[in-house]
Coordinates of N, CA and C in Angstrom, one line a residue:
X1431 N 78.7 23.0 39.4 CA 79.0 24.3 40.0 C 79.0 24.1 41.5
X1432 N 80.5 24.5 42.2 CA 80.2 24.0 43.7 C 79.7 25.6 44.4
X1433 N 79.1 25.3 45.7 CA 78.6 26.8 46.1 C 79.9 27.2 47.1
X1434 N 79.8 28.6 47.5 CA 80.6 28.9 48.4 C 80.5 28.2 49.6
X1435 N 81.8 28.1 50.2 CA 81.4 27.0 51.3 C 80.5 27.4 52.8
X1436 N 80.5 28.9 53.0 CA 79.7 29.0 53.8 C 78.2 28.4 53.7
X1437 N 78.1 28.3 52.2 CA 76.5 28.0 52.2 C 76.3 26.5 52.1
X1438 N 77.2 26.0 52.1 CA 77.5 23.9 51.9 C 76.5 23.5 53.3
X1439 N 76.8 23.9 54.2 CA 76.1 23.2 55.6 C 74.3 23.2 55.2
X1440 N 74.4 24.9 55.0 CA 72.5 24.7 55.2 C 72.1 24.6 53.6
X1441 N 72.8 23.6 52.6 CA 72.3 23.3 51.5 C 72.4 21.8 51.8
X1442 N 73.5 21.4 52.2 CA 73.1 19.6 53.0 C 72.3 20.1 53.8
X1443 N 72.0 20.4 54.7 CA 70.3 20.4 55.9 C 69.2 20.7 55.0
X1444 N 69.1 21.9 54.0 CA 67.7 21.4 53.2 C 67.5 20.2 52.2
X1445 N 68.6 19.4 51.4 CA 68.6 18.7 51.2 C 68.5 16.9 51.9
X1446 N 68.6 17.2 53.3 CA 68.3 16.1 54.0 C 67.1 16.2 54.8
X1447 N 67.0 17.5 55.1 CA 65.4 17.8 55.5 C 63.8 17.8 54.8
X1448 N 64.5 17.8 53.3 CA 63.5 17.7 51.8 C 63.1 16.0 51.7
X1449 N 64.1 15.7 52.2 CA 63.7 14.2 51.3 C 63.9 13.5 52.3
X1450 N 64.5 13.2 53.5 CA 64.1 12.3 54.5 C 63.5 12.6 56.3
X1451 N 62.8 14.3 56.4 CA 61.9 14.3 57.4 C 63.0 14.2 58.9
X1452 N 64.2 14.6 59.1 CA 64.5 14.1 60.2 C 64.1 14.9 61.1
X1453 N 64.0 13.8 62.9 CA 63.5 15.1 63.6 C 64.7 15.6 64.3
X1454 N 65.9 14.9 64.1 CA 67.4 15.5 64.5 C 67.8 15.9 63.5
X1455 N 69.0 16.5 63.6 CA 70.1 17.1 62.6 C 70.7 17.5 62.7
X1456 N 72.0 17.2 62.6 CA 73.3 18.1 63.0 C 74.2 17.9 61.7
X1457 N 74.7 19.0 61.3 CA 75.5 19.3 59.9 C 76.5 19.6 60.4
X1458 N 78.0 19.1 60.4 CA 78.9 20.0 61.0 C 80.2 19.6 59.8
X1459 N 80.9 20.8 59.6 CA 81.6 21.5 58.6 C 83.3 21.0 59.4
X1460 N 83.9 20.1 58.9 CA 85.2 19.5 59.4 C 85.9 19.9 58.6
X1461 N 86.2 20.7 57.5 CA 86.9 21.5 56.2 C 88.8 21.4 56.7
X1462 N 88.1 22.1 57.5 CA 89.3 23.4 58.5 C 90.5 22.3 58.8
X1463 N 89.7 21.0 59.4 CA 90.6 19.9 59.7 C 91.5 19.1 58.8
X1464 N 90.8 19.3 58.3 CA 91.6 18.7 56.6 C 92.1 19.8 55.5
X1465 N 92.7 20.5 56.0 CA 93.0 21.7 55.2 C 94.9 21.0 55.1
X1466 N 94.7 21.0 53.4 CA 96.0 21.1 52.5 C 96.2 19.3 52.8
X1467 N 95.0 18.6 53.2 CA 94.9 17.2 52.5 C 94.8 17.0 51.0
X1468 N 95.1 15.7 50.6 CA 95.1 15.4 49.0 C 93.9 15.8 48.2
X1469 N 93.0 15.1 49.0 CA 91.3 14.8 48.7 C 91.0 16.4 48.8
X1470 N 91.2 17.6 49.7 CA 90.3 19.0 50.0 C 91.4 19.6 48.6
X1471 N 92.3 19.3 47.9 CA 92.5 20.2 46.5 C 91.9 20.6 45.9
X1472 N 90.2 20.1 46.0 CA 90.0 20.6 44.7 C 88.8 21.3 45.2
X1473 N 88.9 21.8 46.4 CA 87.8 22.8 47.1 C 86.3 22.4 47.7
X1474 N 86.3 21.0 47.2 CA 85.4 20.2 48.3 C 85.1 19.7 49.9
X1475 N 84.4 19.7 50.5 CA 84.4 20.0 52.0 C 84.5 18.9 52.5
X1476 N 84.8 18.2 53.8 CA 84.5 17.5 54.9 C 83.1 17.9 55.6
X1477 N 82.0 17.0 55.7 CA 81.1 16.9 56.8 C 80.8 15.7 57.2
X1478 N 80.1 16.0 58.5 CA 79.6 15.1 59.3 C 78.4 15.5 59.3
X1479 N 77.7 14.2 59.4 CA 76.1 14.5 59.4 C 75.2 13.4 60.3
X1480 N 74.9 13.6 61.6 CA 74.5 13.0 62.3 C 72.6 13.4 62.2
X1481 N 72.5 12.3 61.7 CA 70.7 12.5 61.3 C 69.9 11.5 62.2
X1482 N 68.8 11.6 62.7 CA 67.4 10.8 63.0 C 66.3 10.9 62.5
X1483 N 65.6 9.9 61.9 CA 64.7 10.1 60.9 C 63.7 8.6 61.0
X1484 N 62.3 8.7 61.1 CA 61.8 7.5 60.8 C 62.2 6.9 59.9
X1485 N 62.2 7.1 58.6 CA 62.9 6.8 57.5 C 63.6 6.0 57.6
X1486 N 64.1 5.6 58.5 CA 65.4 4.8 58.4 C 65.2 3.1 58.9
X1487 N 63.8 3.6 59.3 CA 63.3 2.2 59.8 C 63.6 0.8 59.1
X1488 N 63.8 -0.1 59.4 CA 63.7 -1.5 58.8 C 65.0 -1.3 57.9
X1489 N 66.1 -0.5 57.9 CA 67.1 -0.6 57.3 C 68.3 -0.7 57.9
X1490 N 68.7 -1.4 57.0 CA 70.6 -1.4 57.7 C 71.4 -0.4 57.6
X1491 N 72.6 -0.5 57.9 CA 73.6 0.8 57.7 C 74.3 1.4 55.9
X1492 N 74.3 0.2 55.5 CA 74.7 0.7 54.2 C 73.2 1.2 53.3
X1493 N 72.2 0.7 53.3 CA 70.9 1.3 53.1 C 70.2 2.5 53.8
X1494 N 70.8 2.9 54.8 CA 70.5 4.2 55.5 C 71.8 5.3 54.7
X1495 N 72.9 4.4 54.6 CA 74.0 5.8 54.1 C 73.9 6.1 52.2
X1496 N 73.0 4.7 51.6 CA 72.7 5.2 50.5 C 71.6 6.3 50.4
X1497 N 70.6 6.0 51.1 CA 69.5 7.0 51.5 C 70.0 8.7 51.5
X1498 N 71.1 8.6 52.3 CA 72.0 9.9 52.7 C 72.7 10.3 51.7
X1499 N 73.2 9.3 50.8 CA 73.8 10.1 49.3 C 72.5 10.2 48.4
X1500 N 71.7 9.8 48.1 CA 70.3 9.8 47.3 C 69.6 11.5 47.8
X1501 N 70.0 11.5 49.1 CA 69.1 12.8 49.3 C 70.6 14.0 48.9
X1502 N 71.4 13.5 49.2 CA 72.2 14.9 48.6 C 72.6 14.9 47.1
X1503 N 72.4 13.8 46.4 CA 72.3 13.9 44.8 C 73.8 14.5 44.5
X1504 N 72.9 15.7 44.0 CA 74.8 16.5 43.5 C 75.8 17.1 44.1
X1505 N 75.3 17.3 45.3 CA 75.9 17.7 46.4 C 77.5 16.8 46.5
X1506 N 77.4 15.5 46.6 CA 78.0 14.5 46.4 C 79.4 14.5 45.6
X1507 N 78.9 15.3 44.4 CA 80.4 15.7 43.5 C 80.8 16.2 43.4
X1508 N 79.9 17.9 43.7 CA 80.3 19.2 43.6 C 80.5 20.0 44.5
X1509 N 80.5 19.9 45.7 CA 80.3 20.2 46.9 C 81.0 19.3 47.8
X1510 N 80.8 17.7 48.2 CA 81.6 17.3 49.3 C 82.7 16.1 49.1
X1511 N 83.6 16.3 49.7 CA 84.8 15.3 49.5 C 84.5 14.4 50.2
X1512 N 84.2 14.2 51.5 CA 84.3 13.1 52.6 C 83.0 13.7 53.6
X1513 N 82.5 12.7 54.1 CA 81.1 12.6 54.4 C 81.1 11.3 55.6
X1514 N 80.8 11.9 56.5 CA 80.9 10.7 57.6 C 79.9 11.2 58.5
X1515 N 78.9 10.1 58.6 CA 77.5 9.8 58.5 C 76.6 8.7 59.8
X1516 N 76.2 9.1 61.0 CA 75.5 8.5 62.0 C 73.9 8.6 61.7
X1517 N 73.3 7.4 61.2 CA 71.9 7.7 60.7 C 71.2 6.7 61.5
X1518 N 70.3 7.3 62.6 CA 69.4 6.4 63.5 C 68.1 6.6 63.2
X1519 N 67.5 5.3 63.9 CA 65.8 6.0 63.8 C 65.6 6.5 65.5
X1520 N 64.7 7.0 65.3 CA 63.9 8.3 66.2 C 64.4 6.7 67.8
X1521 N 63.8 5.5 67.8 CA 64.1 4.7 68.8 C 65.4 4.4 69.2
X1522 N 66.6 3.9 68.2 CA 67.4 4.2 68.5 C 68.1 5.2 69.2
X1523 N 68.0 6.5 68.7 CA 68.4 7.8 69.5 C 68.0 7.8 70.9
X1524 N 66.1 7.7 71.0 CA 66.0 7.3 72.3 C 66.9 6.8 73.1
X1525 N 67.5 5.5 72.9 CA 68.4 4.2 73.4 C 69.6 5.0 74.1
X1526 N 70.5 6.0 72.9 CA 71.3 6.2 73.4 C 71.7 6.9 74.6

């Protein structure tokens, strides 16, 4: 069951804020951009999700972006098409 898309952004932010504690977070809704692409037919969204989280410590990038589908679960099939994903730790961010 996908939800209306207004409510897709702050159901990825509780779902990334439940399970991996970040002290950043930005959810941002790219739909609009991709509108009457192959992939957006079947009512699924575009986001970006730029997170910082301890969590992420001692991990690499493909182990931080499985992290990021593990915390959105069903989100994943019923809700998002494409998913593009910046996941640092709290030091990193610092850096940048």
């Amino acid at each position: 069951m996908t939800l209306p898309r207004e409510q897709r952004p702050a159901a990825i932010r509780a779902a990334l804020e439940a399970a991996l504690a970040p002290v950043q977070l930005e959810v941002r809704d790219d739909s609009h951009r991709h509108a009457g692409h192959e992939g957006a037919r079947d009512g699924r969204g575009h986001f970006h999700v730029d997170i910082v989280s301890a969590a992420f410590a001692g991990q690499g990038s493909v182990a931080r972006h499985r992290a990021v589908y593990a915390a959105l679960g069903s989100l994943m099939t019923t809700d998002i098409h494409a998913l593009a994903i910046r996941a640092r730790t709290p030091q990193e961010a610092a850096a940048d």
